[in-house]
PDB file of C-alpha atoms in Angstrom:
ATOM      1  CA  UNK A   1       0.000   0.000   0.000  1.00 60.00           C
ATOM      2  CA  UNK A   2       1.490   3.257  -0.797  1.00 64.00           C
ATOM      3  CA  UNK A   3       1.080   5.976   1.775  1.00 77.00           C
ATOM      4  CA  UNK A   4      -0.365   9.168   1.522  1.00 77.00           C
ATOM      5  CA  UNK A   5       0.830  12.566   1.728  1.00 82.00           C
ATOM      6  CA  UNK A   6      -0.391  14.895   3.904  1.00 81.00           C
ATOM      7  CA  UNK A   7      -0.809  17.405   1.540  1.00 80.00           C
ATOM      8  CA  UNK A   8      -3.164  15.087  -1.011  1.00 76.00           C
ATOM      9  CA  UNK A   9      -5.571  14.908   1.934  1.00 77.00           C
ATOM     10  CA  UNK A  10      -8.652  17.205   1.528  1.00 77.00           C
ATOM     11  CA  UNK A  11     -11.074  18.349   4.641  1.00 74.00           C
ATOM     12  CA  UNK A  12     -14.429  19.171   4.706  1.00 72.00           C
ATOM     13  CA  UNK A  13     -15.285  21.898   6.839  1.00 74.00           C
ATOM     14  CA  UNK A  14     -14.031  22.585  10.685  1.00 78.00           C
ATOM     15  CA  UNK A  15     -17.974  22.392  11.810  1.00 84.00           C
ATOM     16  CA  UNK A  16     -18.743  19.008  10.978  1.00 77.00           C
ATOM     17  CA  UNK A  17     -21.574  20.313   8.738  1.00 85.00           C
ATOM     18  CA  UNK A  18     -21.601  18.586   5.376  1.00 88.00           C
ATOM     19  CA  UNK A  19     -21.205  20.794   2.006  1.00 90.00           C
ATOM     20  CA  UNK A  20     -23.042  22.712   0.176  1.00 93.00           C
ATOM     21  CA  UNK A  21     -23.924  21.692  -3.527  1.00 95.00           C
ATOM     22  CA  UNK A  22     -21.900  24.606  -4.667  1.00 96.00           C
ATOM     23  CA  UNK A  23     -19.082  23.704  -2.085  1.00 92.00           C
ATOM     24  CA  UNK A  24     -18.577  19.969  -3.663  1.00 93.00           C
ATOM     25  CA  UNK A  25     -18.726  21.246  -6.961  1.00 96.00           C
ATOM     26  CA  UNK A  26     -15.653  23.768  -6.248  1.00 94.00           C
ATOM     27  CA  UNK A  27     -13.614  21.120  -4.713  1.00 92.00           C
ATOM     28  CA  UNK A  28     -14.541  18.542  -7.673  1.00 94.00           C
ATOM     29  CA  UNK A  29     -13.226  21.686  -9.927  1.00 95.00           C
ATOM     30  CA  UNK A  30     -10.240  22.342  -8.037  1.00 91.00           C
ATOM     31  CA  UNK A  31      -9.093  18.782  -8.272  1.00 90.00           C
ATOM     32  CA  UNK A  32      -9.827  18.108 -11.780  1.00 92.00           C
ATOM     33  CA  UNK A  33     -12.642  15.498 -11.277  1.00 89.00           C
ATOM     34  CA  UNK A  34     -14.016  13.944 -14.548  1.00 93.00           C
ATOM     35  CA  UNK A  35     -15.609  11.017 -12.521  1.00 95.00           C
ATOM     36  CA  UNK A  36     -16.278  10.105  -9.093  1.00 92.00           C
ATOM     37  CA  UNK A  37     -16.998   6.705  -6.977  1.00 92.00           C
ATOM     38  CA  UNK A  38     -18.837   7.060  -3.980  1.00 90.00           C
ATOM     39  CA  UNK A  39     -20.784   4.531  -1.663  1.00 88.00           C
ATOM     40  CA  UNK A  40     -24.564   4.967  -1.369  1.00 86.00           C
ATOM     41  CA  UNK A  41     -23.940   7.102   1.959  1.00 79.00           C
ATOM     42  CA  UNK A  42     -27.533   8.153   2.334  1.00 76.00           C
ATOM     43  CA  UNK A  43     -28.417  11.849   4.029  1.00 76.00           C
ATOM     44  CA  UNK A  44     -25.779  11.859   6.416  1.00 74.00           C
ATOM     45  CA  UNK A  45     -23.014  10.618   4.169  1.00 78.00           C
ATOM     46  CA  UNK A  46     -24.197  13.931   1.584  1.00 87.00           C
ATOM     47  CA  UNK A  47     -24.467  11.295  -1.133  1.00 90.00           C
ATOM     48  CA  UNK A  48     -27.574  13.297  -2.878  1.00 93.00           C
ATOM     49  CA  UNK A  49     -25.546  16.391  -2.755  1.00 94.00           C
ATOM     50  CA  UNK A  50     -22.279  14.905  -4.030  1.00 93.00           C
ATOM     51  CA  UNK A  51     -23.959  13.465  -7.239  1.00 95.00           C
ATOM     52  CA  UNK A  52     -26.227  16.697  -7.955  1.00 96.00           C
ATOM     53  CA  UNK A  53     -22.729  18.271  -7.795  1.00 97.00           C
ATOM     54  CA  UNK A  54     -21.165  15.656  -9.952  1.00 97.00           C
ATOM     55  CA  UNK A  55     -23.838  16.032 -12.899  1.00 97.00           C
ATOM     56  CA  UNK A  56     -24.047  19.455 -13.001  1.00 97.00           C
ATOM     57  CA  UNK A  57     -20.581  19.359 -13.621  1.00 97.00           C
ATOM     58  CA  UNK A  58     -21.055  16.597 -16.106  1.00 97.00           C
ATOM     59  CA  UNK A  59     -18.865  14.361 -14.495  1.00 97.00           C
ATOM     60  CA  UNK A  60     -19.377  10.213 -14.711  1.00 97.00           C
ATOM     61  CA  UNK A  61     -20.851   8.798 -11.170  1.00 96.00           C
ATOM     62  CA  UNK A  62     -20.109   5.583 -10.068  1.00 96.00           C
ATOM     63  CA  UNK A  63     -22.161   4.027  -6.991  1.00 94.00           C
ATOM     64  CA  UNK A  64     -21.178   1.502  -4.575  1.00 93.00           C
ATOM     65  CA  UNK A  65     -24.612  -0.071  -3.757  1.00 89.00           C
ATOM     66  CA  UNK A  66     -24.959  -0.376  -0.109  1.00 80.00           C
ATOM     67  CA  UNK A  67     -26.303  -3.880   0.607  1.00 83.00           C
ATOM     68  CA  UNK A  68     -30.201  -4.615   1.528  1.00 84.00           C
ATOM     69  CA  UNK A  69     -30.489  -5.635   4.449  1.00 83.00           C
ATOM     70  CA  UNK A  70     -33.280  -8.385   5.755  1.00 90.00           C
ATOM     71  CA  UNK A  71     -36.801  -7.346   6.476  1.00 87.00           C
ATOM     72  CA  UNK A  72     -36.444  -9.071  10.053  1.00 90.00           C
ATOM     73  CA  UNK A  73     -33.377  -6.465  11.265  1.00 85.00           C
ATOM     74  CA  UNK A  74     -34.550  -3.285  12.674  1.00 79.00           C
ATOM     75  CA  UNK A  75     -32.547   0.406  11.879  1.00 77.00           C
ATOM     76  CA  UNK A  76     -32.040   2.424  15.017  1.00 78.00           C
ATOM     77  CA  UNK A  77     -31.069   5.832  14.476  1.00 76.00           C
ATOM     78  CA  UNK A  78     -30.696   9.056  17.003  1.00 73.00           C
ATOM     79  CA  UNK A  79     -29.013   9.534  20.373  1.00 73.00           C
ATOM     80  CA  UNK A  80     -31.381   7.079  21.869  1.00 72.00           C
ATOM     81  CA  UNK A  81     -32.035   4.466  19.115  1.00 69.00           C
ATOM     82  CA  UNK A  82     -30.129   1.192  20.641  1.00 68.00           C
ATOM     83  CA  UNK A  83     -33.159   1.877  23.875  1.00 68.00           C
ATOM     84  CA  UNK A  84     -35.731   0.958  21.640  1.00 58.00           C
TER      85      UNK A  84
END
């Protein structure tokens, strides 16, 4: 595995928020994108606003399908999710 450089790594934002439309579409611009693989990340992951980005742009999208999961598990989600 090859390592990588500090200065190849790119952060989102110091607030935790997630981007903006606009803001993914500058940083797919400033790095030359002309196609991006992502994982079906759902809301929190941004995915919707990382492909409207990426096809405004015009650039190819390729999606890791994120598994379906049996009808018998239950999804938990918030602070107190695992209580229920």
């Amino acid at each position: 595995m090859l390592p990588v450089s500090r200065a190849n790594l790119i952060y989102y934002r110091d607030d935790g928020a997630l981007p903006s439309v606009e803001e993914e579409m500058a940083l797919m611009q400033r790095v030359g994108c002309d196609a991006m693989l992502t994982k079906e990340s759902g809301e929190q992951g941004g995915f919707e606003t990382k492909v409207t980005a990426a096809q405004r742009l015009g650039i190819k999208v390729f999606v890791i399908e994120a598994p379906r999961l049996p009808d018998t598990w239950i999804t938990v989600t918030g602070r107190h999710g695992l209580r229920s």
